[in-house]
PDB file of C-alpha atoms in Angstrom:
ATOM      1  CA  MET A   1     -40.791-164.297 -23.948  1.00 40.00           C
ATOM      2  CA  LYS A   2     -44.944-165.072 -23.928  1.00 38.00           C
ATOM      3  CA  ARG A   3     -45.035-165.170 -27.645  1.00 41.00           C
ATOM      4  CA  ILE A   4     -42.617-167.839 -27.529  1.00 38.00           C
ATOM      5  CA  ILE A   5     -44.691-169.794 -25.016  1.00 40.00           C
ATOM      6  CA  LEU A   6     -47.856-169.066 -27.204  1.00 44.00           C
ATOM      7  CA  GLY A   7     -46.147-170.221 -30.140  1.00 46.00           C
ATOM      8  CA  ILE A   8     -45.378-173.552 -28.368  1.00 41.00           C
ATOM      9  CA  GLY A   9     -48.506-173.845 -27.272  1.00 48.00           C
ATOM     10  CA  LEU A  10     -50.260-173.269 -30.751  1.00 46.00           C
ATOM     11  CA  LEU A  11     -48.093-175.930 -31.978  1.00 43.00           C
ATOM     12  CA  ALA A  12     -49.414-178.195 -29.407  1.00 46.00           C
ATOM     13  CA  PHE A  13     -52.521-177.564 -29.699  1.00 45.00           C
ATOM     14  CA  GLY A  14     -52.168-178.189 -33.364  1.00 46.00           C
ATOM     15  CA  LEU A  15     -51.123-182.041 -32.952  1.00 43.00           C
ATOM     16  CA  THR A  16     -53.813-182.239 -29.798  1.00 46.00           C
ATOM     17  CA  LEU A  17     -56.864-181.148 -32.382  1.00 43.00           C
ATOM     18  CA  ALA A  18     -55.422-183.400 -34.854  1.00 43.00           C
ATOM     19  CA  ALA A  19     -55.319-186.573 -32.591  1.00 43.00           C
ATOM     20  CA  CYS A  20     -58.179-185.788 -30.610  1.00 44.00           C
ATOM     21  CA  GLY A  21     -61.261-186.060 -33.389  1.00 40.00           C
ATOM     22  CA  THR A  22     -64.766-184.534 -32.010  1.00 37.00           C
ATOM     23  CA  SER A  23     -64.912-183.395 -28.265  1.00 37.00           C
ATOM     24  CA  ASP A  24     -67.343-183.478 -25.937  1.00 39.00           C
ATOM     25  CA  GLN A  25     -68.621-179.828 -26.195  1.00 40.00           C
ATOM     26  CA  ASP A  26     -69.245-181.417 -29.742  1.00 41.00           C
ATOM     27  CA  THR A  27     -72.265-182.963 -28.125  1.00 36.00           C
ATOM     28  CA  THR A  28     -73.570-180.685 -26.401  1.00 47.00           C
ATOM     29  CA  LYS A  29     -74.066-178.267 -29.046  1.00 59.00           C
ATOM     30  CA  SER A  30     -77.877-177.262 -29.754  1.00 68.00           C
ATOM     31  CA  GLU A  31     -78.607-178.356 -32.737  1.00 72.00           C
ATOM     32  CA  GLY A  32     -78.888-175.837 -35.287  1.00 86.00           C
ATOM     33  CA  LYS A  33     -77.969-172.872 -33.306  1.00 95.00           C
ATOM     34  CA  ILE A  34     -74.368-170.472 -33.982  1.00 98.00           C
ATOM     35  CA  GLN A  35     -71.834-171.376 -31.703  1.00 98.00           C
ATOM     36  CA  ALA A  36     -70.046-168.125 -30.884  1.00 98.00           C
ATOM     37  CA  VAL A  37     -67.102-167.249 -28.434  1.00 98.00           C
ATOM     38  CA  ALA A  38     -66.829-164.114 -26.792  1.00 98.00           C
ATOM     39  CA  THR A  39     -63.229-163.173 -24.806  1.00 98.00           C
ATOM     40  CA  PHE A  40     -64.457-161.343 -21.710  1.00 97.00           C
ATOM     41  CA  TYR A  41     -67.940-159.856 -20.342  1.00 96.00           C
ATOM     42  CA  PRO A  42     -68.475-156.854 -22.186  1.00 97.00           C
ATOM     43  CA  MET A  43     -67.760-158.801 -25.174  1.00 98.00           C
ATOM     44  CA  TYR A  44     -70.236-162.043 -24.163  1.00 98.00           C
ATOM     45  CA  GLU A  45     -73.251-159.746 -23.648  1.00 98.00           C
ATOM     46  CA  PHE A  46     -73.198-157.676 -26.640  1.00 98.00           C
ATOM     47  CA  THR A  47     -72.835-161.268 -28.489  1.00 98.00           C
ATOM     48  CA  LYS A  48     -75.276-162.389 -26.526  1.00 98.00           C
ATOM     49  CA  GLU A  49     -77.380-159.715 -27.031  1.00 98.00           C
ATOM     50  CA  VAL A  50     -77.606-159.413 -31.020  1.00 98.00           C
ATOM     51  CA  LEU A  51     -77.519-163.551 -31.600  1.00 98.00           C
ATOM     52  CA  GLY A  52     -80.357-163.907 -29.076  1.00 98.00           C
ATOM     53  CA  ASP A  53     -82.092-167.124 -29.990  1.00 97.00           C
ATOM     54  CA  ALA A  54     -80.320-167.897 -33.192  1.00 98.00           C
ATOM     55  CA  GLY A  55     -77.207-169.012 -31.132  1.00 98.00           C
ATOM     56  CA  GLU A  56     -75.499-169.527 -28.029  1.00 98.00           C
ATOM     57  CA  VAL A  57     -72.351-167.806 -26.819  1.00 98.00           C
ATOM     58  CA  LYS A  58     -69.195-168.830 -24.184  1.00 97.00           C
ATOM     59  CA  LEU A  59     -66.820-166.522 -22.112  1.00 97.00           C
ATOM     60  CA  LEU A  60     -63.658-167.543 -22.476  1.00 97.00           C
ATOM     61  CA  ILE A  61     -61.384-165.387 -19.756  1.00 95.00           C
ATOM     62  CA  PRO A  62     -63.561-167.199 -16.788  1.00 89.00           C
ATOM     63  CA  ALA A  63     -65.412-164.819 -14.696  1.00 85.00           C
ATOM     64  CA  GLY A  64     -63.378-162.771 -11.760  1.00 78.00           C
ATOM     65  CA  THR A  65     -60.680-163.196 -14.193  1.00 83.00           C
ATOM     66  CA  GLU A  66     -58.422-159.937 -14.952  1.00 82.00           C
ATOM     67  CA  PRO A  67     -58.156-160.379 -18.822  1.00 89.00           C
ATOM     68  CA  HIS A  68     -55.191-157.513 -19.320  1.00 84.00           C
ATOM     69  CA  ASP A  69     -52.912-160.639 -18.309  1.00 81.00           C
ATOM     70  CA  TYR A  70     -54.346-163.260 -20.145  1.00 91.00           C
ATOM     71  CA  GLU A  71     -52.932-165.670 -22.506  1.00 93.00           C
ATOM     72  CA  PRO A  72     -54.741-168.377 -24.270  1.00 95.00           C
ATOM     73  CA  SER A  73     -53.890-172.083 -23.761  1.00 95.00           C
ATOM     74  CA  ALA A  74     -54.069-175.135 -25.638  1.00 95.00           C
ATOM     75  CA  LYS A  75     -57.624-175.587 -24.752  1.00 96.00           C
ATOM     76  CA  ASP A  76     -58.652-172.215 -25.166  1.00 96.00           C
ATOM     77  CA  ILE A  77     -57.511-171.845 -28.683  1.00 96.00           C
ATOM     78  CA  ALA A  78     -59.335-174.928 -29.405  1.00 96.00           C
ATOM     79  CA  THR A  79     -62.037-173.658 -28.010  1.00 96.00           C
ATOM     80  CA  ILE A  80     -61.825-170.976 -30.289  1.00 97.00           C
ATOM     81  CA  SER A  81     -61.241-172.817 -33.280  1.00 96.00           C
ATOM     82  CA  ASP A  82     -64.508-175.161 -32.739  1.00 96.00           C
ATOM     83  CA  ALA A  83     -66.646-172.490 -32.975  1.00 97.00           C
ATOM     84  CA  ASP A  84     -68.803-170.890 -35.906  1.00 98.00           C
ATOM     85  CA  VAL A  85     -67.983-167.429 -34.699  1.00 98.00           C
ATOM     86  CA  PHE A  86     -65.282-165.386 -32.156  1.00 98.00           C
ATOM     87  CA  VAL A  87     -65.535-162.168 -31.002  1.00 98.00           C
ATOM     88  CA  TYR A  88     -62.837-159.451 -29.153  1.00 98.00           C
ATOM     89  CA  ASN A  89     -62.607-156.081 -28.702  1.00 98.00           C
ATOM     90  CA  SER A  90     -59.743-155.233 -30.330  1.00 96.00           C
ATOM     91  CA  GLU A  91     -56.068-156.124 -30.919  1.00 92.00           C
ATOM     92  CA  SER A  92     -55.561-153.185 -28.130  1.00 93.00           C
ATOM     93  CA  PHE A  93     -56.315-155.099 -25.785  1.00 95.00           C
ATOM     94  CA  GLU A  94     -56.683-158.631 -26.606  1.00 96.00           C
ATOM     95  CA  THR A  95     -52.842-158.360 -28.169  1.00 94.00           C
ATOM     96  CA  TRP A  96     -52.632-162.445 -28.830  1.00 95.00           C
ATOM     97  CA  VAL A  97     -55.564-162.428 -31.112  1.00 96.00           C
ATOM     98  CA  GLU A  98     -53.381-162.254 -33.939  1.00 93.00           C
ATOM     99  CA  ASN A  99     -51.260-164.906 -32.789  1.00 93.00           C
ATOM    100  CA  ILE A 100     -53.590-167.250 -33.329  1.00 94.00           C
ATOM    101  CA  GLU A 101     -55.439-166.211 -36.683  1.00 89.00           C
ATOM    102  CA  ASP A 102     -53.046-169.007 -38.891  1.00 88.00           C
ATOM    103  CA  ASN A 103     -54.525-171.337 -36.179  1.00 87.00           C
ATOM    104  CA  LEU A 104     -58.782-170.518 -37.576  1.00 93.00           C
ATOM    105  CA  SER A 105     -60.104-172.026 -40.601  1.00 92.00           C
ATOM    106  CA  ASP A 106     -62.334-169.908 -42.793  1.00 91.00           C
ATOM    107  CA  LYS A 107     -65.494-171.072 -41.041  1.00 93.00           C
ATOM    108  CA  ASN A 108     -64.282-169.347 -38.148  1.00 96.00           C
ATOM    109  CA  LEU A 109     -65.966-165.911 -38.371  1.00 97.00           C
ATOM    110  CA  VAL A 110     -64.234-163.571 -36.547  1.00 97.00           C
ATOM    111  CA  ILE A 111     -65.466-160.429 -35.585  1.00 98.00           C
ATOM    112  CA  GLU A 112     -63.369-156.955 -33.824  1.00 98.00           C
ATOM    113  CA  ALA A 113     -66.195-155.300 -32.345  1.00 98.00           C
ATOM    114  CA  ALA A 114     -64.631-152.211 -31.782  1.00 98.00           C
ATOM    115  CA  ASP A 115     -63.199-152.057 -35.980  1.00 97.00           C
ATOM    116  CA  GLU A 116     -65.247-148.885 -36.741  1.00 96.00           C
ATOM    117  CA  ILE A 117     -64.053-147.283 -33.662  1.00 97.00           C
ATOM    118  CA  GLU A 118     -61.234-144.600 -33.731  1.00 95.00           C
ATOM    119  CA  LEU A 119     -59.281-145.373 -30.389  1.00 96.00           C
ATOM    120  CA  LEU A 120     -57.963-142.748 -28.261  1.00 95.00           C
ATOM    121  CA  ASP A 121     -54.532-142.075 -27.315  1.00 91.00           C
ATOM    122  CA  LEU A 122     -53.255-142.968 -24.014  1.00 83.00           C
ATOM    123  CA  GLU A 123     -52.811-139.974 -22.387  1.00 67.00           C
ATOM    124  CA  THR A 124     -49.936-139.357 -19.937  1.00 48.00           C
ATOM    125  CA  THR A 125     -49.985-137.452 -16.749  1.00 41.00           C
ATOM    126  CA  SER A 126     -46.746-138.292 -15.442  1.00 39.00           C
ATOM    127  CA  GLU A 127     -43.966-140.194 -15.299  1.00 43.00           C
ATOM    128  CA  ASP A 128     -45.229-143.022 -14.579  1.00 46.00           C
ATOM    129  CA  ASP A 129     -47.852-142.919 -17.353  1.00 45.00           C
ATOM    130  CA  HIS A 130     -45.194-142.104 -20.053  1.00 41.00           C
ATOM    131  CA  ASP A 131     -43.459-145.472 -18.755  1.00 48.00           C
ATOM    132  CA  GLU A 132     -46.723-147.091 -19.176  1.00 44.00           C
ATOM    133  CA  LEU A 133     -47.425-145.799 -22.130  1.00 42.00           C
ATOM    134  CA  GLU A 134     -43.798-147.183 -24.031  1.00 45.00           C
ATOM    135  CA  GLU A 135     -44.271-150.577 -22.315  1.00 48.00           C
ATOM    136  CA  ALA A 136     -47.982-150.473 -23.928  1.00 42.00           C
ATOM    137  CA  GLU A 137     -46.457-149.768 -27.475  1.00 42.00           C
ATOM    138  CA  ASP A 138     -43.861-152.549 -26.922  1.00 40.00           C
ATOM    139  CA  HIS A 139     -46.427-155.029 -26.665  1.00 44.00           C
ATOM    140  CA  ASP A 140     -48.314-153.817 -29.223  1.00 48.00           C
ATOM    141  CA  HIS A 141     -51.373-151.719 -27.687  1.00 48.00           C
ATOM    142  CA  GLU A 142     -49.622-149.064 -29.962  1.00 63.00           C
ATOM    143  CA  GLY A 143     -50.263-146.047 -27.153  1.00 83.00           C
ATOM    144  CA  LYS A 144     -53.735-146.666 -27.625  1.00 91.00           C
ATOM    145  CA  ASP A 145     -56.463-147.029 -25.465  1.00 94.00           C
ATOM    146  CA  PRO A 146     -58.640-149.791 -25.928  1.00 95.00           C
ATOM    147  CA  HIS A 147     -61.375-149.405 -23.415  1.00 96.00           C
ATOM    148  CA  VAL A 148     -63.996-148.157 -25.271  1.00 97.00           C
ATOM    149  CA  TRP A 149     -66.854-150.727 -23.871  1.00 98.00           C
ATOM    150  CA  THR A 150     -66.815-147.704 -20.580  1.00 97.00           C
ATOM    151  CA  ASP A 151     -68.844-145.486 -22.943  1.00 98.00           C
ATOM    152  CA  PRO A 152     -72.269-146.661 -24.249  1.00 98.00           C
ATOM    153  CA  VAL A 153     -72.220-144.691 -27.058  1.00 98.00           C
ATOM    154  CA  MET A 154     -69.021-146.668 -28.344  1.00 98.00           C
ATOM    155  CA  VAL A 155     -70.807-149.964 -27.105  1.00 98.00           C
ATOM    156  CA  LYS A 156     -74.024-148.869 -29.949  1.00 98.00           C
ATOM    157  CA  ALA A 157     -71.056-148.833 -32.338  1.00 98.00           C
ATOM    158  CA  GLN A 158     -70.089-152.195 -31.352  1.00 98.00           C
ATOM    159  CA  VAL A 159     -73.164-153.823 -31.203  1.00 98.00           C
ATOM    160  CA  ALA A 160     -73.758-152.546 -34.731  1.00 98.00           C
ATOM    161  CA  GLU A 161     -70.330-154.201 -35.860  1.00 98.00           C
ATOM    162  CA  ILE A 162     -71.261-157.271 -34.424  1.00 98.00           C
ATOM    163  CA  ALA A 163     -74.673-157.008 -35.743  1.00 98.00           C
ATOM    164  CA  LYS A 164     -73.315-156.396 -39.420  1.00 98.00           C
ATOM    165  CA  GLU A 165     -71.293-159.011 -39.465  1.00 98.00           C
ATOM    166  CA  LEU A 166     -73.093-162.054 -38.181  1.00 98.00           C
ATOM    167  CA  SER A 167     -75.625-160.289 -41.026  1.00 98.00           C
ATOM    168  CA  GLU A 168     -73.272-160.917 -43.826  1.00 98.00           C
ATOM    169  CA  ARG A 169     -72.087-164.271 -42.564  1.00 98.00           C
ATOM    170  CA  TYR A 170     -75.324-165.707 -41.849  1.00 98.00           C
ATOM    171  CA  PRO A 171     -78.243-163.451 -44.193  1.00 98.00           C
ATOM    172  CA  ASP A 172     -81.161-165.932 -43.991  1.00 97.00           C
ATOM    173  CA  GLN A 173     -81.150-164.385 -40.159  1.00 98.00           C
ATOM    174  CA  LYS A 174     -79.981-160.792 -40.734  1.00 98.00           C
ATOM    175  CA  ALA A 175     -83.697-159.420 -39.542  1.00 98.00           C
ATOM    176  CA  THR A 176     -82.964-161.523 -36.661  1.00 98.00           C
ATOM    177  CA  PHE A 177     -79.622-159.856 -35.783  1.00 98.00           C
ATOM    178  CA  GLU A 178     -81.133-156.179 -36.702  1.00 98.00           C
ATOM    179  CA  LYS A 179     -83.853-156.414 -34.711  1.00 98.00           C
ATOM    180  CA  ASN A 180     -82.047-157.379 -31.485  1.00 98.00           C
ATOM    181  CA  ALA A 181     -79.519-154.898 -32.376  1.00 98.00           C
ATOM    182  CA  ALA A 182     -81.748-152.250 -32.487  1.00 98.00           C
ATOM    183  CA  ASN A 183     -83.831-153.712 -29.214  1.00 98.00           C
ATOM    184  CA  TYR A 184     -80.309-153.900 -27.224  1.00 98.00           C
ATOM    185  CA  THR A 185     -79.416-149.895 -29.089  1.00 98.00           C
ATOM    186  CA  LYS A 186     -82.811-148.529 -27.121  1.00 98.00           C
ATOM    187  CA  LYS A 187     -81.300-149.529 -23.569  1.00 98.00           C
ATOM    188  CA  LEU A 188     -78.066-148.028 -24.813  1.00 98.00           C
ATOM    189  CA  ASP A 189     -79.847-145.325 -25.700  1.00 98.00           C
ATOM    190  CA  ALA A 190     -81.599-144.685 -22.269  1.00 98.00           C
ATOM    191  CA  LEU A 191     -78.519-145.452 -20.365  1.00 98.00           C
ATOM    192  CA  ASP A 192     -76.535-142.485 -22.653  1.00 98.00           C
ATOM    193  CA  GLN A 193     -79.575-139.907 -21.677  1.00 98.00           C
ATOM    194  CA  SER A 194     -78.750-140.855 -17.814  1.00 98.00           C
ATOM    195  CA  TYR A 195     -75.123-139.793 -18.332  1.00 97.00           C
ATOM    196  CA  GLN A 196     -75.677-136.755 -20.428  1.00 96.00           C
ATOM    197  CA  GLU A 197     -78.460-135.029 -17.344  1.00 96.00           C
ATOM    198  CA  ALA A 198     -76.405-136.151 -14.708  1.00 95.00           C
ATOM    199  CA  PHE A 199     -73.316-133.839 -15.798  1.00 94.00           C
ATOM    200  CA  VAL A 200     -74.382-131.895 -18.223  1.00 92.00           C
ATOM    201  CA  ASN A 201     -74.362-129.076 -15.445  1.00 90.00           C
ATOM    202  CA  ALA A 202     -71.966-130.490 -12.808  1.00 88.00           C
ATOM    203  CA  SER A 203     -69.259-127.768 -12.009  1.00 84.00           C
ATOM    204  CA  ASN A 204     -67.283-130.183 -10.656  1.00 86.00           C
ATOM    205  CA  LYS A 205     -66.153-133.029 -13.461  1.00 90.00           C
ATOM    206  CA  THR A 206     -63.166-134.411 -12.094  1.00 91.00           C
ATOM    207  CA  PHE A 207     -62.936-137.897 -10.812  1.00 93.00           C
ATOM    208  CA  LEU A 208     -60.304-139.719  -8.988  1.00 93.00           C
ATOM    209  CA  VAL A 209     -60.138-143.870 -10.404  1.00 92.00           C
ATOM    210  CA  GLN A 210     -57.964-146.549  -9.626  1.00 85.00           C
ATOM    211  CA  HIS A 211     -56.839-147.320 -13.054  1.00 84.00           C
ATOM    212  CA  ALA A 212     -57.171-145.414 -16.158  1.00 90.00           C
ATOM    213  CA  ALA A 213     -60.195-147.892 -17.457  1.00 93.00           C
ATOM    214  CA  PHE A 214     -62.783-144.573 -18.368  1.00 96.00           C
ATOM    215  CA  GLY A 215     -61.012-142.426 -20.740  1.00 96.00           C
ATOM    216  CA  TYR A 216     -63.986-143.130 -23.646  1.00 97.00           C
ATOM    217  CA  LEU A 217     -66.574-141.985 -20.602  1.00 97.00           C
ATOM    218  CA  ALA A 218     -64.743-139.064 -19.619  1.00 96.00           C
ATOM    219  CA  HIS A 219     -64.402-137.851 -23.002  1.00 96.00           C
ATOM    220  CA  GLN A 220     -68.085-138.344 -24.459  1.00 97.00           C
ATOM    221  CA  TYR A 221     -69.862-136.657 -21.041  1.00 96.00           C
ATOM    222  CA  GLY A 222     -66.886-133.979 -20.629  1.00 95.00           C
ATOM    223  CA  LEU A 223     -65.622-135.023 -17.782  1.00 95.00           C
ATOM    224  CA  THR A 224     -61.873-135.312 -16.630  1.00 93.00           C
ATOM    225  CA  GLN A 225     -60.261-138.617 -15.584  1.00 93.00           C
ATOM    226  CA  GLU A 226     -57.553-138.886 -13.091  1.00 91.00           C
ATOM    227  CA  SER A 227     -56.587-142.564 -12.407  1.00 89.00           C
ATOM    228  CA  ILE A 228     -53.803-143.955  -9.333  1.00 86.00           C
ATOM    229  CA  ALA A 229     -52.514-146.624 -12.107  1.00 74.00           C
ATOM    230  CA  GLY A 230     -52.161-146.664 -15.584  1.00 71.00           C
ATOM    231  CA  ILE A 231     -53.783-148.606 -18.573  1.00 70.00           C
ATOM    232  CA  SER A 232     -52.929-151.404 -16.021  1.00 65.00           C
ATOM    233  CA  PRO A 233     -54.615-152.271 -12.418  1.00 63.00           C
ATOM    234  CA  ASP A 234     -51.455-153.967 -11.448  1.00 61.00           C
ATOM    235  CA  GLN A 235     -49.304-150.846 -12.585  1.00 67.00           C
ATOM    236  CA  GLU A 236     -47.915-149.492  -8.677  1.00 72.00           C
ATOM    237  CA  PRO A 237     -47.102-145.490  -9.101  1.00 76.00           C
ATOM    238  CA  THR A 238     -43.828-144.375  -7.279  1.00 79.00           C
ATOM    239  CA  PRO A 239     -44.626-142.031  -4.135  1.00 82.00           C
ATOM    240  CA  ALA A 240     -43.325-139.425  -5.669  1.00 85.00           C
ATOM    241  CA  ARG A 241     -46.871-139.926  -8.005  1.00 83.00           C
ATOM    242  CA  LEU A 242     -48.263-140.943  -4.914  1.00 83.00           C
ATOM    243  CA  ALA A 243     -47.382-137.379  -3.371  1.00 87.00           C
ATOM    244  CA  GLU A 244     -48.383-135.899  -6.436  1.00 89.00           C
ATOM    245  CA  LEU A 245     -52.162-137.436  -6.073  1.00 89.00           C
ATOM    246  CA  LYS A 246     -52.340-136.180  -2.610  1.00 88.00           C
ATOM    247  CA  HIS A 247     -51.505-132.379  -3.570  1.00 89.00           C
ATOM    248  CA  TYR A 248     -54.335-133.194  -6.405  1.00 89.00           C
ATOM    249  CA  ALA A 249     -56.928-134.361  -4.289  1.00 88.00           C
ATOM    250  CA  GLU A 250     -56.185-131.438  -2.162  1.00 86.00           C
ATOM    251  CA  ASP A 251     -56.287-128.764  -5.094  1.00 87.00           C
ATOM    252  CA  HIS A 252     -59.468-130.185  -6.859  1.00 84.00           C
ATOM    253  CA  GLN A 253     -61.550-130.743  -3.427  1.00 84.00           C
ATOM    254  CA  VAL A 254     -62.121-134.704  -4.299  1.00 89.00           C
ATOM    255  CA  LYS A 255     -64.512-136.158  -2.192  1.00 88.00           C
ATOM    256  CA  VAL A 256     -64.057-139.668  -3.312  1.00 94.00           C
ATOM    257  CA  ILE A 257     -61.482-141.979  -5.079  1.00 92.00           C
ATOM    258  CA  TYR A 258     -62.523-145.122  -7.003  1.00 93.00           C
ATOM    259  CA  PHE A 259     -61.516-148.453  -6.441  1.00 88.00           C
ATOM    260  CA  GLU A 260     -62.181-152.146  -8.237  1.00 84.00           C
ATOM    261  CA  GLU A 261     -63.587-154.990  -6.569  1.00 76.00           C
ATOM    262  CA  ASN A 262     -61.114-157.545  -9.348  1.00 66.00           C
ATOM    263  CA  ALA A 263     -58.265-155.600  -8.640  1.00 62.00           C
ATOM    264  CA  ASN A 264     -55.828-155.383  -5.909  1.00 65.00           C
ATOM    265  CA  SER A 265     -56.945-152.104  -3.841  1.00 73.00           C
ATOM    266  CA  LYS A 266     -53.784-151.513  -1.844  1.00 78.00           C
ATOM    267  CA  VAL A 267     -53.074-148.203  -2.807  1.00 80.00           C
ATOM    268  CA  ALA A 268     -56.410-146.394  -3.636  1.00 84.00           C
ATOM    269  CA  GLU A 269     -56.463-147.893  -0.372  1.00 84.00           C
ATOM    270  CA  THR A 270     -53.654-146.296   1.197  1.00 81.00           C
ATOM    271  CA  LEU A 271     -54.211-142.673  -0.468  1.00 86.00           C
ATOM    272  CA  ALA A 272     -57.588-142.594   0.513  1.00 86.00           C
ATOM    273  CA  LYS A 273     -56.371-143.400   4.120  1.00 85.00           C
ATOM    274  CA  GLU A 274     -53.646-140.493   3.985  1.00 84.00           C
ATOM    275  CA  THR A 275     -56.859-137.718   2.920  1.00 86.00           C
ATOM    276  CA  GLY A 276     -59.033-138.967   4.888  1.00 89.00           C
ATOM    277  CA  ILE A 277     -61.367-139.225   1.244  1.00 91.00           C
ATOM    278  CA  GLU A 278     -63.834-141.873   0.697  1.00 92.00           C
ATOM    279  CA  LEU A 279     -63.848-144.640  -1.239  1.00 93.00           C
ATOM    280  CA  MET A 280     -66.182-145.961  -3.616  1.00 94.00           C
ATOM    281  CA  VAL A 281     -66.423-148.811  -6.234  1.00 93.00           C
ATOM    282  CA  LEU A 282     -66.222-148.207 -10.147  1.00 94.00           C
ATOM    283  CA  ASN A 283     -66.711-150.962 -12.570  1.00 94.00           C
ATOM    284  CA  PRO A 284     -64.621-150.889 -15.637  1.00 93.00           C
ATOM    285  CA  LEU A 285     -66.173-154.325 -16.443  1.00 94.00           C
ATOM    286  CA  GLU A 286     -63.626-155.817 -17.457  1.00 91.00           C
ATOM    287  CA  SER A 287     -65.409-158.957 -15.643  1.00 89.00           C
ATOM    288  CA  LEU A 288     -68.270-159.878 -13.476  1.00 90.00           C
ATOM    289  CA  THR A 289     -67.859-162.785 -10.961  1.00 88.00           C
ATOM    290  CA  LYS A 290     -69.588-165.676 -11.350  1.00 88.00           C
ATOM    291  CA  GLU A 291     -71.760-164.124  -8.350  1.00 91.00           C
ATOM    292  CA  GLN A 292     -72.929-160.725 -10.014  1.00 92.00           C
ATOM    293  CA  MET A 293     -73.444-162.880 -13.097  1.00 92.00           C
ATOM    294  CA  LYS A 294     -75.440-165.773 -11.147  1.00 92.00           C
ATOM    295  CA  GLU A 295     -77.863-162.413  -9.810  1.00 95.00           C
ATOM    296  CA  GLY A 296     -78.382-161.248 -13.140  1.00 94.00           C
ATOM    297  CA  GLU A 297     -76.064-157.907 -13.103  1.00 96.00           C
ATOM    298  CA  THR A 298     -75.625-157.289 -16.850  1.00 97.00           C
ATOM    299  CA  TYR A 299     -73.570-154.451 -18.498  1.00 98.00           C
ATOM    300  CA  ILE A 300     -76.363-151.855 -17.693  1.00 98.00           C
ATOM    301  CA  THR A 301     -76.961-152.461 -14.779  1.00 98.00           C
ATOM    302  CA  VAL A 302     -73.122-152.100 -13.938  1.00 97.00           C
ATOM    303  CA  MET A 303     -72.999-149.270 -15.746  1.00 98.00           C
ATOM    304  CA  GLU A 304     -76.197-147.845 -13.583  1.00 98.00           C
ATOM    305  CA  GLU A 305     -74.654-148.703 -10.359  1.00 97.00           C
ATOM    306  CA  ASN A 306     -71.517-146.577 -11.942  1.00 97.00           C
ATOM    307  CA  LEU A 307     -73.311-143.732 -12.482  1.00 98.00           C
ATOM    308  CA  THR A 308     -75.134-143.668  -9.202  1.00 97.00           C
ATOM    309  CA  ALA A 309     -71.310-143.857  -7.905  1.00 96.00           C
ATOM    310  CA  LEU A 310     -69.842-140.881 -10.075  1.00 96.00           C
ATOM    311  CA  LYS A 311     -72.936-138.609  -8.949  1.00 94.00           C
ATOM    312  CA  ALA A 312     -71.070-138.752  -5.601  1.00 93.00           C
ATOM    313  CA  SER A 313     -67.588-136.602  -7.217  1.00 90.00           C
ATOM    314  CA  ILE A 314     -69.234-134.463 -10.042  1.00 87.00           C
ATOM    315  CA  LYS A 315     -71.545-132.349  -9.045  1.00 80.00           C
TER     316      LYS A 315
END
């Protein structure tokens, strides 16, 4: 049904675009700068870091919005079409991208940041997860985990991909893109080193989260992620799954249950209350709030906060 609605939206978009001519956004573009649109916050920051002063980046999915269920409006598609560069994570996350590609022209450079990354398979630890895996396959996730950005090593690959694609399209600015990417990669290297040092000698490497967004981070640093919900934060576990998790927490001496500020934490709170376990925030970085962005928080600072939080569980 979503695709039918989207198809109607695309038709309306085409008619609207033909009638509108130059939009207000065109008049506010900085002369000579590359205009980019990135889907959600991590893609926004990575693109901004690589472009530097050579371009301007617009965040497509508004701050504080859950990107899992996002579908672009006709206005959003117009914004993408009007840009020089469009950056997204992968078709396993932004499943709607393939539906709008026919509306883009040769002038639109489309970059799939995770294009060179082999995505992990979704893990199934319960009947709930099995059901969601089937649902993910039905919605073109193809049973793959798209949350690559929670692992700073994978982010380095994404930054490299963005820099490569920009350099091929704008070869006269290749040196700038490569320098900017190298500078940001140094920050990611330092972040990676901090995570390695924190967990290399840990005896307990299990952590319990609200939804399964940290599979790549767990895989990278030899940790075990157990989730209340599956790949989507909106999935609610069955009573049987909650009972299973309660026993899991007891058997593994879980000290912390991690929840998300931008998602419904009711189930995590219920489980914490029943087990007497502490609640802490672990941010999957699918979105930052306007307040966080205004206060200067970034992918790096939030990942540092996540590391501090994880240390409460993994010792």
